[in-house]
CSV table of C-alpha atoms in Angstrom, one decimal:
chain,number,residue,atom,x,y,z
A,1,MET,CA,0.1,0.1,-0.2
A,2,GLY,CA,1.3,3.5,-0.7
A,3,PHE,CA,1.4,6.4,1.6
A,4,GLU,CA,-1.9,7.8,-0.3
A,5,ASN,CA,-4.6,5.6,1.0
A,6,GLY,CA,-8.2,5.6,0.3
A,7,HIS,CA,-11.2,6.6,2.8
A,8,LEU,CA,-14.4,4.7,3.8
A,9,MET,CA,-18.3,6.3,4.1
A,10,PRO,CA,-19.6,6.1,7.8
A,11,PHE,CA,-22.5,4.3,9.2
A,12,MET,CA,-25.3,6.6,11.0
A,13,GLY,CA,-27.1,5.7,14.0
A,14,GLN,CA,-30.4,7.2,15.0
A,15,GLU,CA,-32.6,8.1,17.8
A,16,SER,CA,-36.5,8.4,18.3
A,17,ARG,CA,-38.2,10.0,21.1
A,18,GLY,CA,-38.3,6.9,23.0
A,19,CYS,CA,-36.3,4.3,21.8
A,20,GLN,CA,-32.7,4.4,20.3
A,21,ALA,CA,-31.6,2.6,17.6
A,22,GLY,CA,-28.2,1.8,16.1
A,23,VAL,CA,-26.4,0.1,13.4
A,24,THR,CA,-24.1,-2.6,14.5
A,25,ARG,CA,-20.5,-2.1,12.7
A,26,PRO,CA,-20.7,-5.0,9.6
A,27,GLU,CA,-18.2,-5.9,8.0
A,28,TYR,CA,-18.7,-6.0,4.1
A,29,GLU,CA,-18.4,-9.8,4.2
A,30,ARG,CA,-21.6,-10.2,6.9
A,31,LEU,CA,-23.2,-6.9,5.3
A,32,SER,CA,-23.6,-8.8,2.1
A,33,ARG,CA,-24.9,-12.0,3.4
A,34,GLN,CA,-27.7,-10.4,5.6
A,35,PRO,CA,-30.0,-7.2,6.3
A,36,PHE,CA,-28.8,-4.6,8.7
A,37,ARG,CA,-29.4,-5.7,12.5
A,38,TYR,CA,-30.8,-3.5,14.8
A,39,LEU,CA,-30.2,-3.1,18.6
A,40,VAL,CA,-32.9,-1.2,20.3
A,41,THR,CA,-33.3,-0.1,24.0
A,42,CYS,CA,-36.3,1.7,25.0
A,43,ARG,CA,-36.2,4.7,27.7
A,44,ASN,CA,-39.6,4.9,28.4
A,45,LYS,CA,-43.0,2.5,27.5
A,46,ASP,CA,-45.1,5.4,26.4
A,47,PRO,CA,-47.5,3.7,23.7
A,48,ARG,CA,-47.0,6.4,21.2
A,49,ASP,CA,-43.0,5.6,21.4
A,50,MET,CA,-43.8,2.0,21.1
A,51,LYS,CA,-46.4,2.7,17.8
A,52,HIS,CA,-43.4,4.8,16.4
A,53,PHE,CA,-40.9,2.3,17.1
A,54,LEU,CA,-42.9,-0.4,15.3
A,55,LEU,CA,-43.3,1.8,12.1
A,56,LEU,CA,-39.9,2.3,12.4
A,57,PHE,CA,-39.0,-1.7,13.0
A,58,ILE,CA,-41.3,-2.6,9.9
A,59,ALA,CA,-39.9,-0.1,7.3
A,60,ALA,CA,-36.2,-1.0,8.4
A,61,ALA,CA,-36.6,-5.0,8.0
A,62,THR,CA,-37.9,-4.1,4.4
A,63,LEU,CA,-35.2,-1.5,3.7
A,64,GLY,CA,-32.9,-4.2,5.0
A,65,THR,CA,-34.1,-7.0,2.7
A,66,THR,CA,-33.8,-4.6,-0.3
A,67,LEU,CA,-30.2,-3.3,0.6
A,68,SER,CA,-29.1,-6.7,1.4
A,69,ALA,CA,-30.2,-7.6,-2.5
A,70,GLN,CA,-28.6,-4.5,-3.8
A,71,ILE,CA,-25.4,-5.3,-1.9
A,72,GLU,CA,-25.4,-9.0,-3.2
A,73,ARG,CA,-25.6,-7.6,-6.4
A,74,GLY,CA,-23.1,-4.6,-6.7
A,75,LEU,CA,-20.8,-4.3,-3.4
A,76,THR,CA,-19.2,-7.4,-3.1
A,77,PRO,CA,-15.9,-7.6,-1.5
A,78,GLU,CA,-14.5,-9.1,-4.9
A,79,ALA,CA,-15.5,-5.8,-6.7
A,80,GLU,CA,-13.2,-3.9,-4.7
A,81,ASN,CA,-10.2,-5.9,-6.3
A,82,GLY,CA,-7.7,-4.9,-8.6
A,83,SER,CA,-5.7,-1.9,-9.1
A,84,ILE,CA,-5.9,1.5,-8.0
A,85,ARG,CA,-7.0,2.7,-10.9
A,86,GLN,CA,-9.7,0.2,-11.0
A,87,ARG,CA,-10.9,0.4,-7.2
A,88,PHE,CA,-11.1,4.3,-8.0
A,89,GLN,CA,-13.4,3.3,-10.7
A,90,HIS,CA,-15.6,1.2,-8.8
A,91,PHE,CA,-15.7,4.1,-6.3
A,92,LYS,CA,-16.7,6.6,-8.5
A,93,GLU,CA,-19.2,4.4,-10.5
A,94,ARG,CA,-21.2,3.6,-7.6
A,95,ARG,CA,-22.0,7.4,-6.8
A,96,GLU,CA,-22.7,8.3,-10.1
A,97,VAL,CA,-26.2,7.6,-12.1
A,98,SER,CA,-25.9,5.4,-14.8
A,99,GLY,CA,-25.0,7.1,-18.1
A,100,THR,CA,-24.8,10.4,-16.4
A,101,ALA,CA,-21.9,12.5,-15.1
A,102,LEU,CA,-21.7,14.5,-11.7
A,103,PRO,CA,-22.1,18.3,-12.6
A,104,ASP,CA,-18.8,20.0,-11.5
A,105,ASP,CA,-20.2,22.1,-8.9
A,106,ILE,CA,-22.4,19.7,-7.0
A,107,ARG,CA,-20.7,20.4,-3.8
A,108,VAL,CA,-21.1,23.9,-4.2
A,109,ARG,CA,-24.8,23.5,-5.2
A,110,ALA,CA,-25.2,21.4,-2.1
A,111,ILE,CA,-24.0,23.4,0.3
A,112,GLU,CA,-25.9,26.5,-1.2
A,113,GLN,CA,-29.2,24.3,-0.8
A,114,THR,CA,-28.3,23.5,2.8
A,115,ARG,CA,-27.7,27.3,3.8
A,116,ARG,CA,-30.8,27.8,2.3
A,117,MET,CA,-33.1,25.5,4.3
A,118,GLU,CA,-31.3,26.7,7.0
A,119,ARG,CA,-32.3,29.8,6.9
A,120,SER,CA,-36.1,28.7,6.1
A,121,LYS,CA,-39.0,29.0,8.7
A,122,LEU,CA,-40.4,26.1,6.5
A,123,SER,CA,-37.4,23.9,7.2
A,124,GLU,CA,-37.2,24.4,11.0
A,125,HIS,CA,-41.1,23.0,11.0
A,126,LEU,CA,-40.5,19.9,8.7
A,127,LEU,CA,-37.2,19.0,11.1
A,128,ALA,CA,-38.9,19.5,14.3
A,129,ASP,CA,-40.1,15.6,14.5
A,130,GLN,CA,-37.3,14.4,12.8
A,131,PRO,CA,-35.2,12.0,14.9
A,132,GLN,CA,-31.7,13.0,15.9
A,133,TRP,CA,-28.3,11.3,14.1
A,134,GLN,CA,-25.6,10.5,15.5
A,135,GLN,CA,-22.1,9.4,14.0
A,136,PHE,CA,-21.8,5.9,14.3
A,137,GLY,CA,-18.0,5.9,12.5
A,138,PRO,CA,-15.7,5.1,11.1
A,139,ARG,CA,-14.0,8.3,11.8
A,140,SER,CA,-10.7,9.8,10.2
A,141,THR,CA,-12.2,9.6,6.9
A,142,GLY,CA,-10.0,12.8,5.4
A,143,GLY,CA,-8.2,10.6,2.9
A,144,ARG,CA,-4.7,10.6,2.2
A,145,ILE,CA,-2.8,13.7,2.4
A,146,LYS,CA,-2.2,15.8,-0.5
A,147,SER,CA,-0.1,19.0,1.2
A,148,ILE,CA,1.8,19.4,4.4
A,149,ILE,CA,3.2,23.1,5.2
A,150,ILE,CA,5.1,23.6,8.5
A,151,HIS,CA,5.0,27.2,10.3
A,152,PRO,CA,8.2,28.9,9.3
A,153,THR,CA,8.9,30.1,12.8
A,154,ASN,CA,7.0,27.5,15.0
A,155,PRO,CA,8.0,24.0,13.9
A,156,GLY,CA,5.0,22.8,16.1
A,157,THR,CA,2.3,24.0,13.9
A,158,LEU,CA,1.6,22.4,10.7
A,159,TYR,CA,-0.9,22.2,8.2
A,160,ILE,CA,-2.3,19.3,6.1
A,161,ALA,CA,-4.3,19.2,2.9
A,162,ALA,CA,-6.5,16.0,2.8
A,163,ALA,CA,-7.6,14.7,-0.2
A,164,ALA,CA,-11.1,14.9,0.4
A,165,GLY,CA,-11.1,16.6,4.1
A,166,GLY,CA,-9.9,20.1,3.8
A,167,VAL,CA,-7.3,21.6,5.6
A,168,TRP,CA,-6.3,20.6,9.1
A,169,ARG,CA,-3.8,22.0,11.7
A,170,SER,CA,-2.0,20.9,14.6
A,171,THR,CA,-0.1,23.3,17.1
A,172,ASP,CA,1.5,20.0,18.8
A,173,ALA,CA,3.5,18.7,16.1
A,174,GLY,CA,1.1,16.1,14.9
A,175,ALA,CA,-0.1,14.8,18.1
A,176,THR,CA,-3.8,16.3,17.7
A,177,TRP,CA,-5.1,17.5,14.5
A,178,THR,CA,-8.4,20.1,14.2
A,179,PRO,CA,-10.2,20.5,11.0
A,180,LEU,CA,-10.7,24.3,9.6
A,181,MET,CA,-12.7,23.7,6.6
A,182,ASP,CA,-15.7,21.2,7.2
A,183,ASP,CA,-18.3,23.9,6.0
A,184,ALA,CA,-16.4,25.3,2.9
A,185,ASN,CA,-17.6,24.9,-0.6
A,186,GLY,CA,-15.0,22.7,-1.4
A,187,ILE,CA,-13.2,20.2,0.9
A,188,ALA,CA,-11.3,18.4,-1.9
A,189,MET,CA,-7.9,19.1,-1.4
A,190,GLY,CA,-4.7,19.9,-3.3
A,191,SER,CA,-2.0,22.1,-2.6
A,192,LEU,CA,-1.1,24.6,0.5
A,193,CYS,CA,1.5,27.5,0.9
A,194,PHE,CA,2.0,30.4,3.5
A,195,ASP,CA,2.2,33.9,2.5
A,196,PRO,CA,6.2,34.6,2.5
A,197,VAL,CA,6.0,37.7,5.1
A,198,ASP,CA,2.8,36.7,7.1
A,199,PRO,CA,2.1,33.0,7.9
A,200,ASN,CA,-1.5,33.7,9.1
A,201,ILE,CA,-2.1,34.0,5.5
A,202,ILE,CA,-2.5,30.5,4.1
A,203,TYR,CA,-3.5,29.9,0.3
A,204,ALA,CA,-5.7,26.7,-0.5
A,205,GLY,CA,-5.9,25.1,-3.7
A,206,THR,CA,-9.2,22.8,-4.0
A,207,GLY,CA,-9.9,20.0,-5.9
A,208,GLU,CA,-7.7,16.8,-5.7
A,209,GLN,CA,-5.8,16.3,-9.2
A,210,VAL,CA,-7.0,12.8,-10.1
A,211,ILE,CA,-5.4,11.8,-13.3
A,212,GLY,CA,-8.2,11.3,-16.0
A,213,SER,CA,-11.3,12.2,-13.8
A,214,ASN,CA,-13.1,15.1,-12.8
A,215,PHE,CA,-14.7,13.3,-9.8
A,216,TYR,CA,-13.1,15.4,-6.9
A,217,LEU,CA,-13.3,18.8,-8.4
A,218,GLY,CA,-12.6,21.9,-6.0
A,219,ALA,CA,-14.4,25.3,-5.5
A,220,GLY,CA,-11.0,27.4,-6.5
A,221,LEU,CA,-8.3,29.2,-4.7
A,222,MET,CA,-9.2,30.1,-0.9
A,223,ARG,CA,-7.4,32.1,1.5
A,224,SER,CA,-7.4,32.6,5.2
A,225,THR,CA,-5.8,35.5,7.0
A,226,ASP,CA,-6.6,34.3,10.4
A,227,ALA,CA,-4.2,31.1,10.0
A,228,GLY,CA,-7.3,29.1,9.1
A,229,ALA,CA,-9.9,30.0,11.2
A,230,THR,CA,-12.0,31.6,8.7
A,231,TRP,CA,-11.8,31.2,4.7
A,232,SER,CA,-12.9,33.1,1.6
A,233,VAL,CA,-12.7,32.2,-2.1
A,234,LEU,CA,-9.5,34.5,-3.9
A,235,GLY,CA,-10.4,33.0,-7.7
A,236,LEU,CA,-10.2,30.9,-10.1
A,237,THR,CA,-13.5,29.4,-9.2
A,238,THR,CA,-13.5,27.3,-12.9
A,239,VAL,CA,-10.1,25.4,-12.0
A,240,GLY,CA,-10.7,21.7,-11.3
A,241,SER,CA,-8.0,20.9,-9.1
A,242,PHE,CA,-4.4,22.4,-8.2
A,243,SER,CA,-1.4,20.5,-8.1
A,244,ARG,CA,0.8,23.3,-6.8
A,245,ILE,CA,0.4,26.6,-5.6
A,246,TYR,CA,3.5,29.4,-4.4
A,247,ALA,CA,3.7,32.8,-3.1
A,248,HIS,CA,6.8,34.0,-4.6
A,249,PRO,CA,9.4,34.4,-1.6
A,250,THR,CA,10.8,37.6,-2.5
A,251,ASN,CA,7.6,39.0,-4.0
A,252,ARG,CA,4.1,38.6,-1.8
A,253,ASP,CA,1.9,39.7,-4.7
A,254,LEU,CA,3.3,37.0,-7.0
A,255,LEU,CA,1.0,34.0,-7.0
A,256,MET,CA,1.6,30.6,-9.3
A,257,ALA,CA,-1.1,27.9,-9.8
A,258,SER,CA,-0.5,24.6,-11.8
A,259,CYS,CA,-3.8,23.1,-12.4
A,260,MET,CA,-5.1,19.9,-13.6
A,261,ASN,CA,-8.9,18.5,-14.7
A,262,THR,CA,-11.3,21.2,-15.9
A,263,ASN,CA,-9.3,24.5,-17.0
A,264,ALA,CA,-5.9,22.7,-16.4
A,265,GLY,CA,-3.0,24.9,-16.8
A,266,VAL,CA,-0.4,27.3,-15.3
A,267,TYR,CA,-2.0,30.6,-13.4
A,268,ARG,CA,-0.1,33.9,-12.9
A,269,SER,CA,-1.2,36.4,-10.4
A,270,THR,CA,0.7,39.8,-9.5
A,271,ASP,CA,-2.0,41.3,-7.4
A,272,ARG,CA,-2.1,38.3,-4.7
A,273,GLY,CA,-4.7,36.5,-6.4
A,274,VAL,CA,-7.2,39.8,-7.5
A,275,THR,CA,-6.9,38.7,-11.2
A,276,TRP,CA,-5.2,36.1,-12.9
A,277,THR,CA,-3.3,35.4,-16.2
A,278,LYS,CA,-2.9,31.8,-17.8
A,279,GLN,CA,0.6,31.3,-18.9
A,280,PHE,CA,-0.1,27.5,-20.3
A,281,GLU,CA,-2.7,25.5,-21.5
A,282,GLY,CA,-3.1,22.0,-20.4
A,283,THR,CA,-2.4,19.5,-17.5
A,284,VAL,CA,0.4,20.3,-15.4
A,285,TYR,CA,1.6,17.3,-12.9
A,286,ASP,CA,3.7,19.6,-10.9
A,287,MET,CA,5.6,23.0,-10.8
A,288,THR,CA,8.5,24.7,-9.3
A,289,ILE,CA,9.6,28.1,-9.0
A,290,ASN,CA,13.4,29.9,-8.8
A,291,PRO,CA,13.2,31.6,-5.4
A,292,THR,CA,15.4,34.5,-6.6
A,293,ASN,CA,13.9,34.8,-9.9
A,294,GLU,CA,10.5,35.9,-10.2
A,295,ASN,CA,10.1,34.9,-14.0
A,296,GLU,CA,11.9,31.5,-13.8
A,297,TYR,CA,10.0,28.5,-13.2
A,298,PHE,CA,9.8,24.5,-14.4
A,299,ILE,CA,6.4,22.2,-15.1
A,300,ALA,CA,5.9,19.0,-15.4
A,301,VAL,CA,3.3,18.1,-18.0
A,302,PRO,CA,2.0,14.9,-19.8
A,303,GLU,CA,4.4,13.7,-23.0
A,304,ASP,CA,6.6,16.3,-23.1
A,305,GLY,CA,8.1,15.7,-19.7
A,306,ILE,CA,9.7,19.0,-18.2
A,307,LEU,CA,9.2,22.4,-19.6
A,308,TYR,CA,10.9,25.8,-18.9
A,309,THR,CA,10.3,29.1,-19.1
A,310,SER,CA,13.1,31.9,-18.1
A,311,ASN,CA,10.2,35.0,-19.1
A,312,GLY,CA,7.1,34.4,-16.7
A,313,GLY,CA,5.6,32.0,-19.4
A,314,GLN,CA,5.7,33.9,-22.5
A,315,SER,CA,7.3,31.1,-23.8
A,316,TRP,CA,8.2,27.4,-22.9
A,317,GLU,CA,11.3,25.2,-24.1
A,318,ARG,CA,11.4,21.5,-23.3
A,319,ARG,CA,14.3,20.3,-21.2
A,320,THR,CA,14.5,16.5,-20.9
A,321,SER,CA,17.9,15.6,-22.5
A,322,GLY,CA,19.3,12.2,-20.8
A,323,LEU,CA,15.5,10.9,-20.0
A,324,ILE,CA,14.4,8.6,-23.0
A,325,GLY,CA,10.8,7.1,-23.3
A,326,SER,CA,7.3,7.6,-22.4
A,327,PHE,CA,6.5,10.4,-19.7
A,328,GLY,CA,3.5,9.9,-17.6
A,329,ARG,CA,3.2,11.6,-14.3
A,330,THR,CA,6.3,13.8,-13.2
A,331,SER,CA,7.2,15.5,-10.3
A,332,VAL,CA,10.0,17.9,-10.3
A,333,GLN,CA,11.6,20.4,-7.6
A,334,GLN,CA,14.3,22.8,-7.7
A,335,SER,CA,16.9,23.3,-5.1
A,336,PRO,CA,15.8,26.4,-2.7
A,337,VAL,CA,19.7,26.8,-2.0
A,338,ASN,CA,21.0,26.2,-5.4
A,339,GLU,CA,19.0,27.2,-8.7
A,340,ASN,CA,21.3,25.0,-10.8
A,341,VAL,CA,19.8,21.5,-8.9
A,342,LEU,CA,16.6,19.9,-9.9
A,343,TYR,CA,15.2,16.4,-8.8
A,344,ALA,CA,12.7,14.6,-10.7
A,345,LEU,CA,10.6,11.7,-9.9
A,346,VAL,CA,9.4,10.5,-13.4
A,347,GLU,CA,7.0,7.4,-14.3
A,348,LEU,CA,8.8,6.5,-17.5
A,349,ASN,CA,7.8,3.8,-19.6
A,350,SER,CA,5.2,2.8,-16.8
A,351,LEU,CA,8.7,2.6,-14.3
A,352,ALA,CA,10.0,4.8,-11.7
A,353,THR,CA,13.3,7.0,-12.7
A,354,ILE,CA,15.1,9.4,-10.2
A,355,ALA,CA,16.7,12.0,-11.8
A,356,LYS,CA,18.8,14.7,-11.2
A,357,SER,CA,19.9,18.0,-13.2
A,358,THR,CA,23.0,19.9,-12.2
A,359,ASP,CA,22.4,22.6,-15.1
A,360,LYS,CA,18.8,24.0,-14.6
A,361,GLY,CA,17.6,20.9,-16.4
A,362,LEU,CA,19.6,21.3,-19.8
A,363,SER,CA,20.8,17.8,-19.1
A,364,TRP,CA,19.8,15.2,-16.6
A,365,THR,CA,21.2,11.8,-15.1
A,366,VAL,CA,19.6,9.2,-14.4
A,367,GLN,CA,20.2,8.1,-10.7
A,368,TYR,CA,17.6,5.4,-10.2
A,369,ASN,CA,15.8,3.1,-12.6
A,370,ASP,CA,13.2,0.3,-11.6
A,371,PRO,CA,13.7,-2.5,-14.0
A,372,ARG,CA,10.8,-4.3,-12.5
A,373,GLY,CA,8.0,-2.1,-11.5
A,374,CYS,CA,8.4,-2.2,-7.7
A,375,PHE,CA,8.9,1.2,-6.8
A,376,PHE,CA,5.5,2.4,-8.1
A,377,ALA,CA,3.5,-1.1,-7.7
A,378,GLY,CA,5.0,-2.6,-4.8
A,379,THR,CA,4.4,-6.3,-6.7
A,380,CYS,CA,7.3,-5.6,-8.9
A,381,SER,CA,4.6,-6.0,-11.5
A,382,PRO,CA,4.7,-2.6,-14.1
A,383,ALA,CA,1.2,-3.7,-14.9
A,384,GLY,CA,0.2,-2.6,-11.6
A,385,SER,CA,2.2,0.9,-11.9
A,386,GLN,CA,0.6,3.2,-9.1
A,387,GLY,CA,3.1,6.1,-10.8
A,388,PHE,CA,0.1,8.1,-11.9
A,389,TYR,CA,-1.0,8.2,-8.3
A,390,ASP,CA,1.9,7.8,-5.9
A,391,ASN,CA,4.5,10.3,-7.2
A,392,TYR,CA,6.0,13.1,-5.4
A,393,VAL,CA,9.7,14.9,-4.6
A,394,THR,CA,10.7,17.2,-2.3
A,395,VAL,CA,14.2,19.0,-1.5
A,396,SER,CA,15.7,20.1,1.6
A,397,PRO,CA,15.4,24.1,2.1
A,398,THR,CA,18.8,24.0,3.7
A,399,ASP,CA,20.9,21.3,1.7
A,400,THR,CA,21.0,20.8,-1.9
A,401,ASN,CA,22.0,16.8,-1.1
A,402,VAL,CA,18.9,15.8,0.5
A,403,CYS,CA,16.1,14.8,-1.3
A,404,PHE,CA,13.0,12.6,-0.6
A,405,VAL,CA,10.8,10.9,-3.2
A,406,GLY,CA,7.7,9.0,-2.6
A,407,GLY,CA,6.4,6.2,-4.6
A,408,ILE,CA,4.9,2.9,-2.7
A,409,ASP,CA,7.5,3.9,0.0
A,410,ILE,CA,9.3,7.0,0.7
A,411,TRP,CA,13.3,7.2,0.1
A,412,ARG,CA,16.0,9.6,0.8
A,413,THR,CA,19.3,10.5,-0.1
A,414,THR,CA,21.9,12.7,1.8
A,415,ASN,CA,24.5,12.7,-0.6
A,416,GLY,CA,23.3,14.1,-3.7
A,417,GLY,CA,21.6,11.0,-5.3
A,418,THR,CA,24.7,8.6,-5.1
A,419,SER,CA,22.4,6.3,-3.1
A,420,TRP,CA,18.8,6.2,-1.7
A,421,SER,CA,17.4,4.4,1.3
A,422,ASN,CA,14.0,3.5,2.0
A,423,GLN,CA,12.5,5.3,4.8
A,424,THR,CA,9.4,3.2,5.5
A,425,GLY,CA,10.6,-0.2,5.2
A,426,GLY,CA,8.8,-1.4,2.5
């Protein structure tokens, strides 16, 4: 299993006026063979409550039989087998009406509808006699982590962006976490960054960058000015997902965003996100900027691999000399302390390749080449490659010889790529 894992949907319990009913914790195997079992405890013996419960029991029995038949047909454990890509497709199809696609803004519309209902006196009347619901579990369903940022002056404060759970904050070095975006229009997340001057200002790119799918679209670029307590939409609301966002270290007015899915491309703002200009058209897997030069950055794209611009995106040139083959998903990062050094993790011919450049990408040296498909697949089968899914690289902010790359496991070099060691023991 990779360090990017999936998530489950919670079961819910319910409470009536006199009796409390809860759903047991069924495994999928039991759930596929028998209806729901209800555990009932009555707090009093009011005849009205008993009548209410009997009606509830009859309805639950009917529903349980129906669900059991549906589960037999469509939710067997065997249907969950297969590759990451197949499991994702299975997860997606179970949530879409056959022959249709979910609207891009379905979450935004649902939240707006909920807020209208909350303001409506009619909804208050309708909800007055409804049962109260409690979360039964499982919990911690935010999904895998897409981005981690550490407070520049307080290393005990961290923020993470969860694939399906919004932004979370820890003030005790990760021991406990607090969700910060549960009521936001979009909680599928792609990337985070701090303002270079004021770390209370945080930018969050919504939408999870899933290759070949528009299933987890976001609601644009969001900003918090109070360390995550509140959020507002800054712009780029038609963008499907964000693979990377930057506020330039030497110019806080300059924001850069690389995007995927709907309206994919590279976007640049010179007024802290008030207006945006599109600098590149098409899917961008990753982006890295030169911290000392506002106009110089690299992007990783399908087929062409790695592109470079020195004029703020007005023109691009391919820089892949030394890397031969079919480029899949690629991650690339420039050293913050040496602008000539870059590291890249490339799904090249469906196999993993770690490469390094010491001349701003003009030439690349392969440092690791996976001949059997173990790096991305775990089972040493190229056919099971997860390079489109588990693919990340980051360079130390203080030492150009230290770099981490992530596939199924996380690997580290401390000698500039001469050797790599597995940090997760896979």
